[in-house]
Coordinates of C-alpha atoms and ligand atoms in Angstrom, one line a residue:
X83 CA -3.6 -6.6 42.3
X84 CA -4.6 -4.8 39.2
X85 CA -6.8 -5.9 36.6
X86 CA -5.4 -9.0 34.7
X87 CA -2.2 -9.2 36.3
X88 CA -1.5 -12.8 37.7
X89 CA 1.1 -14.4 40.0
X90 CA 1.2 -17.5 37.9
X91 CA 4.5 -17.7 36.0
X92 CA 4.0 -17.3 32.3
X93 CA 6.2 -20.4 31.6
X94 CA 4.0 -22.5 34.3
X95 CA 0.8 -22.0 32.5
X96 CA -0.7 -25.3 30.6
X97 CA -1.6 -22.9 27.6
X98 CA 2.4 -22.2 27.6
X99 CA 3.5 -25.7 27.9
X100 CA 1.0 -26.6 25.0
X101 CA 2.4 -23.9 22.8
X102 CA 6.2 -25.6 23.5
X103 CA 4.5 -29.1 22.8
X104 CA 2.9 -27.8 19.5
X105 CA 6.1 -26.3 18.7
X106 CA 8.0 -29.4 18.3
X107 CA 5.5 -30.6 16.1
X108 CA 5.3 -27.9 13.5
X109 CA 8.8 -26.1 13.8
X110 CA 9.5 -28.0 10.6
X111 CA 6.3 -27.8 8.6
X112 CA 7.3 -25.6 5.4
X113 CA 4.8 -22.6 4.1
X114 CA 4.8 -24.4 1.1
X115 CA 3.1 -27.6 2.5
X116 CA 0.5 -25.0 4.6
X117 CA -0.7 -23.4 1.6
X118 CA -0.5 -26.4 -0.5
X119 CA -3.1 -28.0 2.0
X120 CA -5.3 -25.0 2.1
X121 CA -5.9 -23.4 -1.1
X122 CA -7.7 -20.3 0.5
X123 CA -5.5 -19.6 3.1
X124 CA -4.0 -16.5 1.5
X125 CA -7.7 -15.0 1.9
X126 CA -8.9 -16.8 5.2
X127 CA -6.2 -15.7 7.2
X128 CA -6.2 -11.9 6.6
X129 CA -8.4 -9.7 8.6
X130 CA -9.2 -5.7 8.1
X131 CA -10.0 -3.0 10.3
X132 CA -9.5 1.3 10.2
X133 CA -8.4 1.1 6.6
X134 CA -5.7 -1.7 7.4
X135 CA -5.7 -5.1 5.5
X136 CA -3.5 -7.5 7.4
X137 CA -2.5 -10.8 5.7
X138 CA -0.7 -13.0 8.3
X139 CA -1.2 -16.1 6.1
X140 CA 2.7 -16.4 5.3
X141 CA 3.5 -17.0 8.8
X142 CA 4.2 -20.5 10.2
X143 CA 1.0 -21.0 12.0
X144 CA -1.9 -23.5 11.7
X145 CA -5.3 -22.8 13.0
X146 CA -4.0 -25.3 16.1
X147 CA -1.2 -22.5 16.6
X148 CA -3.8 -19.6 16.4
X149 CA -6.1 -21.4 18.7
X150 CA -3.6 -22.0 21.5
X151 CA -2.2 -18.6 21.1
X152 CA -5.5 -17.0 21.6
X153 CA -6.1 -19.4 24.7
X154 CA -2.6 -18.1 26.0
X155 CA -4.0 -14.4 25.8
X156 CA -7.3 -15.4 27.5
X157 CA -5.5 -16.9 30.3
X158 CA -3.5 -14.0 30.9
X159 CA -6.6 -11.9 31.2
X160 CA -5.7 -9.5 28.1
X161 CA -9.4 -8.6 27.9
X162 CA -9.6 -7.2 31.3
X163 CA -6.2 -5.6 31.0
X164 CA -7.4 -3.8 28.1
X165 CA -10.5 -2.6 30.0
X166 CA -7.9 -1.6 32.7
X167 CA -5.9 0.8 30.5
X168 CA -9.0 2.0 28.7
X169 CA -10.6 2.4 31.9
X170 CA -7.8 4.7 33.6
X171 CA -6.7 2.4 36.1
X172 CA -3.0 3.1 37.1
X173 CA -1.5 -0.1 35.1
X174 CA 1.9 1.8 34.8
X175 CA 2.7 0.2 38.4
X176 CA 6.3 1.1 38.7
X177 CA 5.4 5.1 38.5
X178 CA 1.8 4.9 39.8
X179 CA 0.3 6.1 36.7
X180 CA -2.7 5.5 34.6
X181 CA -1.6 4.7 30.7
X182 CA -3.9 6.7 28.6
X183 CA -2.3 7.7 25.4
X184 CA -6.1 6.5 24.0
X185 CA -7.5 9.6 25.7
X186 CA -5.6 11.7 23.2
X187 CA -7.9 10.8 20.6
X188 CA -10.7 10.2 22.4
X189 CA -14.0 11.9 20.8
X190 CA -15.5 15.0 22.9
X191 CA -18.2 13.5 24.4
X192 CA -16.3 10.5 25.9
X193 CA -15.4 10.2 29.6
X194 CA -12.7 9.0 30.8
X195 CA -11.7 9.1 34.4
X196 CA -8.5 9.3 36.3
X197 CA -8.8 9.7 40.0
X198 CA -12.5 10.4 39.6
X199 CA -11.6 13.1 37.1
X200 CA -12.7 13.0 33.3
X201 CA -9.6 13.9 31.4
X202 CA -11.5 14.2 28.0
X203 CA -12.3 17.8 28.5
X204 CA -8.8 18.5 29.2
X205 CA -7.3 16.9 26.1
X206 CA -10.0 18.5 23.8
X207 CA -9.0 22.2 25.4
X208 CA -5.3 21.6 24.6
X209 CA -6.3 20.3 21.1
X210 CA -8.3 23.8 20.6
X211 CA -5.6 25.7 21.8
X212 CA -3.1 23.9 19.6
X213 CA -5.6 24.6 16.6
X214 CA -5.8 28.1 17.3
X215 CA -2.2 28.5 17.2
X216 CA -1.4 26.4 14.3
X217 CA -3.8 28.5 12.4
X218 CA -2.2 31.6 13.5
X219 CA 1.3 30.7 12.5
X220 CA -0.4 29.3 9.2
X221 CA -2.2 32.4 8.0
X222 CA 0.7 34.5 9.3
X223 CA -1.3 36.0 12.0
X224 CA 1.4 35.3 14.4
X225 CA 4.4 37.3 13.5
X226 CA 7.8 37.3 15.3
X227 CA 9.5 40.3 16.9
X228 CA 10.5 41.9 13.8
X229 CA 7.1 41.9 12.2
X230 CA 8.2 39.2 9.7
X231 CA 5.8 36.0 9.4
X232 CA 7.1 32.7 10.8
X233 CA 8.3 30.8 7.9
X234 CA 10.2 28.2 10.0
X235 CA 9.3 25.8 12.6
X236 CA 12.5 24.0 14.5
X237 CA 11.0 21.2 16.8
X238 CA 13.5 20.5 19.7
X239 CA 13.1 17.4 21.5
X240 CA 14.4 14.0 22.2
X241 CA 13.0 10.0 22.1
X242 CA 9.2 10.6 22.5
X243 CA 9.2 14.3 22.0
X244 CA 11.0 13.6 18.5
X245 CA 10.7 10.7 16.8
X246 CA 6.6 10.7 16.6
X247 CA 6.4 14.5 15.3
X248 CA 9.3 13.9 12.6
X249 CA 8.5 10.6 11.7
X250 CA 4.7 11.9 11.2
X251 CA 5.9 15.0 9.3
X252 CA 7.7 13.0 7.2
X253 CA 4.8 10.2 6.7
X254 CA 2.2 13.6 6.0
X255 CA 4.7 15.9 4.2
X256 CA 2.6 15.4 1.1
X257 CA -0.4 17.3 3.0
X258 CA 2.1 19.8 4.4
X259 CA 2.0 23.5 3.7
X260 CA 4.9 23.9 1.6
X261 CA 5.5 27.3 2.2
X262 CA 6.5 26.2 5.8
X263 CA 10.1 24.6 6.5
X264 CA 10.1 22.3 9.4
X265 CA 13.0 20.9 11.2
X266 CA 13.8 18.5 14.1
X267 CA 16.4 18.8 16.3
X268 CA 17.1 16.2 18.8
X269 CA 20.9 15.2 19.1
X270 CA 23.1 17.1 21.8
X271 CA 25.7 17.0 19.2
X272 CA 25.9 20.7 18.4
X273 CA 26.1 19.6 14.8
X274 CA 22.6 18.7 14.9
X275 CA 21.4 22.5 15.8
X276 CA 23.8 23.9 13.8
X277 CA 22.9 22.6 10.7
X278 CA 19.2 22.7 11.3
X279 CA 19.5 26.7 11.8
X280 CA 22.5 27.4 9.6
X281 CA 20.2 28.9 6.4
X282 CA 17.3 29.9 8.6
X283 CA 16.5 33.4 9.4
X284 CA 16.0 33.8 13.2
X285 CA 13.5 36.6 12.8
X286 CA 11.3 34.2 10.6
X287 CA 11.8 31.2 13.2
X288 CA 9.6 29.6 15.8
X289 CA 11.4 27.1 18.3
X290 CA 9.1 24.5 19.7
X291 CA 10.4 23.2 22.9
X292 CA 8.7 19.8 23.3
X293 CA 10.0 17.9 26.5
X294 CA 7.5 16.4 28.7
X295 CA 9.6 16.4 31.7
X296 CA 11.5 19.7 30.3
X297 CA 14.7 18.7 32.4
X298 CA 16.0 16.5 29.5
X299 CA 19.7 17.4 29.1
X300 CA 20.0 17.3 25.4
X301 CA 16.7 19.2 25.1
X302 CA 17.7 21.7 27.5
X303 CA 21.1 22.0 25.7
X304 CA 19.6 22.7 22.5
X305 CA 16.7 25.1 23.9
X306 CA 19.5 27.5 25.7
X307 CA 21.7 27.5 22.3
X308 CA 18.8 28.2 20.2
X309 CA 17.9 30.8 22.3
X310 CA 21.2 32.3 22.4
X311 CA 21.0 32.3 18.7
X312 CA 18.1 33.9 18.4
X313 CA 18.8 36.7 20.7
X314 CA 22.2 37.0 18.9
X315 CA 20.0 38.4 15.9
X316 CA 17.3 39.9 17.2
X317 CA 19.0 41.3 20.4
X318 CA 16.0 41.7 22.6
X319 CA 14.8 39.3 25.4
X320 CA 11.2 40.2 24.5
X321 CA 11.7 38.0 21.3
X322 CA 11.8 34.5 23.1
X323 CA 8.0 35.0 23.6
X324 CA 7.4 35.5 19.8
X325 CA 9.9 32.9 19.0
X326 CA 9.5 29.8 21.5
X327 CA 6.6 27.8 22.4
X328 CA 7.0 25.0 24.9
X329 CA 5.0 21.6 25.0
X330 CA 5.5 19.9 28.3
X331 CA 3.7 18.5 31.6
X332 CA 6.3 20.7 33.7
X333 CA 4.8 24.4 33.7
X334 CA 7.2 25.5 36.4
X335 CA 10.2 24.7 34.3
X336 CA 8.8 26.2 31.2
X337 CA 8.5 29.1 33.1
X338 CA 11.6 29.1 34.5
X339 CA 13.2 28.6 30.7
X340 CA 11.7 32.0 30.0
X341 CA 8.8 30.9 28.3
X342 CA 5.3 32.5 28.8
X343 CA 3.1 29.5 29.8
X344 CA 0.4 30.8 27.6
X345 CA 2.4 29.8 25.0
X346 CA 2.7 26.5 26.6
X347 CA 0.8 23.3 25.1
X348 CA 0.2 20.8 27.9
X349 CA -0.4 17.0 28.5
X350 CA 0.0 14.8 31.6
X351 CA 1.9 12.1 33.3
X352 CA -0.6 9.7 31.9
X353 CA 0.8 9.9 28.7
X354 CA 4.0 7.9 28.1
X355 CA 6.7 9.9 26.1
X356 CA 6.7 7.5 23.4
X357 CA 2.9 7.4 23.0
X358 CA 2.3 11.2 23.4
X359 CA 2.6 12.5 19.7
X360 CA -1.1 12.6 18.9
X361 CA -1.4 15.1 21.7
X362 CA 0.4 18.5 21.9
X363 CA 3.8 17.0 21.3
X364 CA 2.5 17.0 17.8
X365 CA 1.8 20.6 17.4
X366 CA 4.7 20.7 14.9
X367 CA 2.6 18.0 12.7
X368 CA -0.3 20.4 13.3
X369 CA 1.2 23.1 12.1
X370 CA 2.6 21.7 9.1
X371 CA -0.7 20.1 8.0
X372 CA -3.5 22.1 9.7
X373 CA -6.0 20.9 12.2
X374 CA -8.4 19.4 10.1
X375 CA -5.9 16.9 8.5
X376 CA -4.7 16.4 11.9
X377 CA -8.5 15.3 13.6
X378 CA -8.5 13.4 10.6
X379 CA -5.3 11.2 11.6
X380 CA -6.9 11.4 15.4
X381 CA -9.9 9.6 13.8
X382 CA -7.5 6.9 12.5
X383 CA -5.8 6.3 15.7
X384 CA -9.5 6.3 17.5
X385 CA -10.8 3.6 14.8
X386 CA -8.2 1.3 15.6
X387 CA -8.4 2.1 19.2
X388 CA -12.3 0.8 18.9
X389 CA -11.2 -2.0 16.8
X390 CA -8.7 -3.1 19.7
X391 CA -11.0 -2.7 22.3
X392 CA -14.3 -4.5 20.4
X393 CA -13.4 -7.1 18.2
X394 CA -13.1 -10.7 18.9
X395 CA -9.3 -11.6 19.4
X396 CA -9.4 -14.0 16.6
X397 CA -10.2 -11.0 14.2
X398 CA -8.5 -8.3 16.1
X399 CA -5.3 -7.0 14.1
X400 CA -3.1 -6.0 17.1
X401 CA -3.9 -9.0 18.9
X402 CA -3.0 -11.5 16.2
X403 CA 0.2 -9.2 15.0
X404 CA 1.1 -9.2 18.9
X405 CA 0.6 -13.3 19.1
X406 CA 2.4 -14.1 16.2
X407 CA 5.2 -12.1 17.0
X408 CA 5.6 -13.6 20.3
X409 CA 5.0 -17.1 19.0
X410 CA 8.5 -16.3 17.0
X411 CA 10.1 -14.3 19.9
X412 CA 9.4 -16.8 22.3
X413 CA 9.2 -20.4 20.4
X414 CA 11.4 -20.1 17.3
X415 CA 14.0 -18.0 19.2
X416 CA 13.8 -14.9 16.5
X417 CA 15.5 -12.0 18.2
X418 CA 14.6 -9.2 15.8
X419 CA 11.5 -7.9 13.7
X420 CA 12.2 -5.8 10.4
X421 CA 9.8 -3.4 9.5
X422 CA 9.8 -3.1 6.1
X423 CA 7.5 0.2 4.5
X424 CA 7.2 0.4 0.8
X425 CA 6.7 4.0 0.9
X426 CA 9.2 6.8 0.9
X427 CA 7.2 8.8 3.2
X428 CA 7.2 6.3 5.9
X429 CA 11.3 6.0 5.9
X430 CA 10.9 7.3 9.4
X431 CA 8.7 4.5 10.7
X432 CA 11.3 1.5 11.7
X433 CA 13.2 4.4 13.9
X434 CA 9.9 5.0 15.7
X435 CA 8.9 1.9 16.3
X436 CA 12.1 1.3 17.8
X437 CA 11.3 3.3 20.4
X438 CA 7.9 2.5 20.6
X439 CA 8.8 -1.4 21.0
X440 CA 12.0 -1.4 22.5
X441 CA 11.6 1.4 25.3
X442 CA 8.4 -0.7 26.3
X443 CA 9.0 -4.3 25.9
X444 CA 12.7 -4.3 26.6
X445 CA 12.4 -5.3 30.3
X446 CA 13.2 -8.3 32.0
X447 CA 11.5 -8.0 35.9
X448 CA 7.9 -9.0 35.7
X449 CA 5.3 -6.9 37.5
X450 CA 5.4 -9.1 40.3
X451 CA 9.4 -7.9 40.5
X452 CA 10.9 -11.2 39.2
X453 CA 13.4 -12.0 36.6
X454 CA 11.6 -13.4 33.8
X455 CA 12.5 -17.0 32.3
X456 CA 11.5 -16.2 28.7
X457 CA 12.7 -13.6 26.0
X458 CA 10.5 -10.3 25.7
X459 CA 10.9 -7.8 23.7
X460 CA 12.6 -8.2 19.9
X461 CA 15.3 -5.8 18.3
X462 CA 13.3 -3.8 15.6
X463 CA 14.9 -2.2 12.8
X464 CA 14.2 -1.7 9.1
X465 CA 14.3 0.6 6.2
X466 CA 11.9 1.5 3.4
X467 CA 11.8 -0.7 0.2
X468 CA 13.1 -1.2 -2.1
X469 CA 16.4 0.3 -0.8
X470 CA 16.5 -2.5 1.8
X471 CA 16.5 -5.3 -0.8
X472 CA 20.1 -3.8 -2.1
X473 CA 21.3 -3.9 1.5
X474 CA 20.0 -6.4 4.0
X475 CA 17.5 -8.6 2.4
X476 CA 20.4 -11.0 1.6
X477 CA 20.7 -12.1 5.2
X478 CA 16.8 -12.5 5.5
X479 CA 16.4 -14.7 2.5
X480 CA 19.5 -17.0 3.0
X481 CA 21.2 -16.0 6.2
X482 CA 21.0 -18.6 9.3
X483 CA 18.7 -16.0 11.5
X484 CA 15.1 -16.5 11.5
X485 CA 13.8 -12.6 10.8
X486 CA 10.1 -12.0 10.8
X487 CA 9.2 -9.4 8.7
X488 CA 6.4 -6.6 8.3
X489 CA 5.6 -5.4 4.7
X490 CA 3.9 -2.5 4.6
X491 CA 2.3 -0.9 1.4
X492 CA -0.7 1.2 -0.5
X493 CA -2.9 0.5 -3.5
X494 CA -2.5 4.1 -4.3
X495 CA 0.7 6.6 -4.4
X496 CA 0.7 10.1 -3.3
X497 CA 3.0 10.6 -6.5
X498 CA 1.8 9.1 -9.8
X499 CA 5.1 8.8 -11.9
X500 CA 5.0 6.4 -14.8
X501 CA 5.1 2.9 -13.6
X502 CA 7.0 3.8 -10.8
X503 CA 4.5 2.6 -8.3
X504 CA 3.5 -0.9 -9.6
X505 CA 7.0 -1.6 -9.5
X506 CA 7.3 -0.8 -5.9
X507 CA 4.4 -2.7 -5.2
X508 CA 5.3 -5.8 -7.4
X509 CA 8.6 -5.9 -5.2
X510 CA 6.7 -5.9 -2.2
X511 CA 4.5 -9.0 -3.3
X512 CA 7.8 -10.4 -4.7
X513 CA 9.7 -10.2 -1.5
X514 CA 7.1 -12.0 0.6
X515 CA 6.6 -14.6 -2.1
X516 CA 10.1 -15.2 -2.2
X517 CA 10.7 -15.3 1.7
X518 CA 7.6 -17.8 2.0
X519 CA 8.0 -20.2 -0.8
X520 CA 11.7 -20.2 -1.5
X521 CA 13.1 -22.2 -4.6
X522 CA 14.2 -25.7 -4.1
X523 CA 17.4 -27.2 -5.2
X524 CA 15.4 -29.1 -8.1
X525 CA 13.9 -25.9 -9.2
X526 CA 17.2 -24.2 -9.5
X527 CA 18.7 -27.3 -11.6
X528 CA 16.0 -27.2 -13.7
X529 CA 16.7 -23.8 -15.0
X530 CA 20.1 -25.5 -16.3
X531 CA 22.1 -23.5 -13.2
X532 CA 25.6 -25.0 -12.8
X533 CA 26.0 -27.8 -10.5
X534 CA 28.3 -25.7 -8.7
X535 CA 26.1 -23.0 -7.7
X536 CA 22.8 -25.0 -7.0
X537 CA 23.0 -24.7 -3.4
X538 CA 24.0 -21.2 -3.3
X539 CA 21.0 -20.3 -5.9
X540 CA 18.3 -22.1 -3.9
X541 CA 16.1 -20.3 -1.4
X542 CA 15.1 -22.7 1.7
X543 CA 12.1 -20.2 2.1
X544 CA 9.6 -20.6 4.9
X545 CA 10.6 -17.0 6.3
X546 CA 7.7 -15.5 7.7
X547 CA 6.0 -12.1 6.5
X548 CA 3.1 -10.1 7.5
X549 CA 1.7 -8.0 4.6
X550 CA 0.0 -4.7 5.9
X551 CA -2.2 -2.9 2.8
X552 CA -3.9 0.3 2.7
X553 CA -5.6 2.3 0.0
X554 CA -3.5 5.5 0.4
X555 CA -1.3 7.1 2.7
X556 CA -3.5 9.5 4.5
X557 CA -3.7 11.0 7.9
X558 CA -6.1 8.5 9.1
X559 CA -4.0 5.3 7.8
X560 CA -1.2 6.6 9.5
X561 CA -3.1 7.1 12.9
X562 CA -4.7 3.6 12.4
X563 CA -0.8 2.3 11.6
X564 CA 0.8 4.0 14.7
X565 CA -2.2 2.9 16.8
X566 CA -1.9 -0.8 15.5
X567 CA 1.6 -1.0 16.8
X568 CA 1.1 0.6 20.2
X569 CA -1.4 -1.8 21.0
X570 CA 0.5 -4.8 19.4
X571 CA 3.4 -3.7 21.7
X572 CA 0.5 -3.9 24.9
X573 CA -0.4 -7.3 23.6
X574 CA 3.1 -9.1 23.9
X575 CA 3.6 -6.8 27.2
X576 CA 0.9 -7.9 28.8
X577 CA 1.5 -11.5 27.9
X578 CA 5.0 -11.3 28.9
X579 CA 3.7 -9.6 32.6
X580 CA 5.9 -6.4 32.3
X581 CA 5.5 -3.1 32.7
X582 CA 5.6 -1.6 29.1
X583 CA 5.1 1.9 30.0
X584 CA 8.1 2.8 32.2
X585 CA 11.7 3.1 31.1
X586 CA 14.2 2.8 34.1
X587 CA 17.0 1.4 31.8
X588 CA 17.6 4.8 30.6
X589 CA 18.4 6.0 33.7
X590 CA 21.7 4.8 34.8
X591 CA 23.7 6.0 31.6
X592 CA 22.2 9.4 32.1
X593 CA 23.5 9.8 35.8
X594 CA 26.6 8.5 34.6
X595 CA 27.1 10.9 31.8
X596 CA 26.4 14.0 34.6
X597 CA 29.3 12.7 37.0
X598 CA 31.6 12.7 33.6
X599 CA 30.0 16.0 32.7
X600 CA 31.3 17.4 36.2
X601 CA 34.9 15.7 35.8
X602 CA 35.4 17.3 32.3
X603 CA 34.5 20.4 33.8
X604 CA 37.2 20.3 36.4
X605 CA 39.6 18.5 33.9
X606 CA 41.3 16.7 36.7
X607 CA 42.5 13.6 35.6
X608 CA 44.1 12.6 38.9
X609 CA 40.3 12.8 40.3
X610 CA 38.9 10.0 38.2
X611 CA 37.4 7.5 39.9
X612 CA 35.9 4.5 37.1
X613 CA 37.3 1.5 36.1
X614 CA 40.7 1.3 34.2
X615 CA 39.1 1.7 31.1
X616 CA 36.8 4.5 31.4
X617 CA 39.6 6.5 33.3
X618 CA 42.0 5.9 30.4
X619 CA 39.5 6.7 27.5
X620 CA 38.4 10.0 29.4
X621 CA 42.4 10.9 29.9
X622 CA 43.0 10.4 26.4
X623 CA 39.6 12.6 25.7
X624 CA 40.9 15.1 27.8
X625 CA 44.7 15.2 26.7
X626 CA 43.2 15.5 23.0
X627 CA 40.5 18.0 23.9
X628 CA 43.1 20.4 25.3
X629 CA 45.7 19.6 22.0
X630 CA 42.9 20.7 19.5
X631 CA 41.9 23.2 22.1
Ligands
F6P811 O1 15.5 8.8 28.1 C1 14.4 8.2 27.4 C2 13.1 9.2 27.3 O2 12.6 9.2 29.2 C3 11.7 9.0 26.6 O3 11.2 7.8 27.1 C4 11.5 10.3 26.1 O4 10.8 10.1 25.2 C5 12.8 11.0 26.1 O5 13.5 10.4 27.1 C6 12.5 12.4 26.2 O6 11.8 12.6 27.2 P1 11.3 14.4 27.7 O7 10.0 14.4 26.5 O8 10.6 14.3 28.8 O9 12.5 15.3 27.2

């Protein structure tokens, strides 16, 4: 048995039963009472690490709730499980792999063994190679086939090979070299590549083909079309070596594509795609912000890693965030979590966290191979504030669903402009206050609101939020923030006793798509062997495709 895994069913544990009883006792307790009873609650239920301050006081938890949740974490062996991950044990049991994204940001002198081999020197070798390459692009020393310097970088990848780099590039744009244009192409819809390259000069364009496996349909299709686009302009096959580099674990396929493996940045099977951007998958980001800033970002990741590994669970940000999330998911029946960054630069964070969380914990089979009898990963969604306030916050305030929210904000803006930042942050604070405390019918009436409107203009409140505050959005803050969520996902996956590091659920659709591709190529409507709905849709598509021909 791997460290920390257990054969006891989660719902059979006494700690689970204690939480279920406790839920019955406190499910109707209002945040208004919790704050009234304890005037120091706001300062007390807060914790700070790696430059992030987490206020979790506006959650429907008491000291007893936290005690019971922490007891559950201990009972499932969370501490041993953390050590197993950091120690390179093969905790991804369905793929028999270690889970070592933490090694991607380990200091040079660290030693982390996988099958008896220290993987840290290899990590730094790749980081150094990336840095040398990034410097050559940034300085103009690396030129394209015609001798022109590279001004455009197009990252071709999907899922973890896209969402991490694009999210982090957007987040750290303020630190990027503005003379470089970065684009990210992921969708197999040709529109994505066509629009991304339409205004670019091929002679000044570098493609980074980012794919762990180097077999992903979308990425390889886009990469081949990008090569054709390049060769149409530059003619010479030799141009590929100057205009294409790869990030992959699969040197054989990289070479087969025609990319010199000298121009390949490697990683390892012990890094999951959705956990991979701090390593070579982030090379586009490193080109944009430079190696020094990139290392600062890794420092932020590392600070959160160390905190997660060493801090007592009661003061451990990822543990608290994970346990509180699980409390709503499993006991209150909350189905979703909203991620609400009050920073335009973090616009892609919700999409990034969507893959991180949903691909990791969207599982219903335990490590022991049984179906769970409890809820696992929530639906993750969100948008930057204040935009969301004018779109979907109505439902969070007055709808019938309980939606725990994470608000993320910064004390300083990177773009001071009049009083914009105070207005932005005032809205963040106001939203968490309104969600927690609401407005009673008495308060509404006292404002002189006509009686027919009173029930509509009252707010129940008691809607839970976390607030994460940092001084400023820096590369290090971003690293800490991403690591916080990575480890939160790990905490929850450990308690749910599922494998957060495989993704078999994406396979069936991929296989069926390949079968349909073959049928579309053949174009023979008589040979379709699907259900009546799929057959009819395919026939219609084939007929209209030909008609528009
Ligand atoms: O289909 C899901 C997935 O395997 C993700 O887990 C991964 O991030 C993405 O596809 C891309 O995979 P690759 O980097 O191998 O192209």
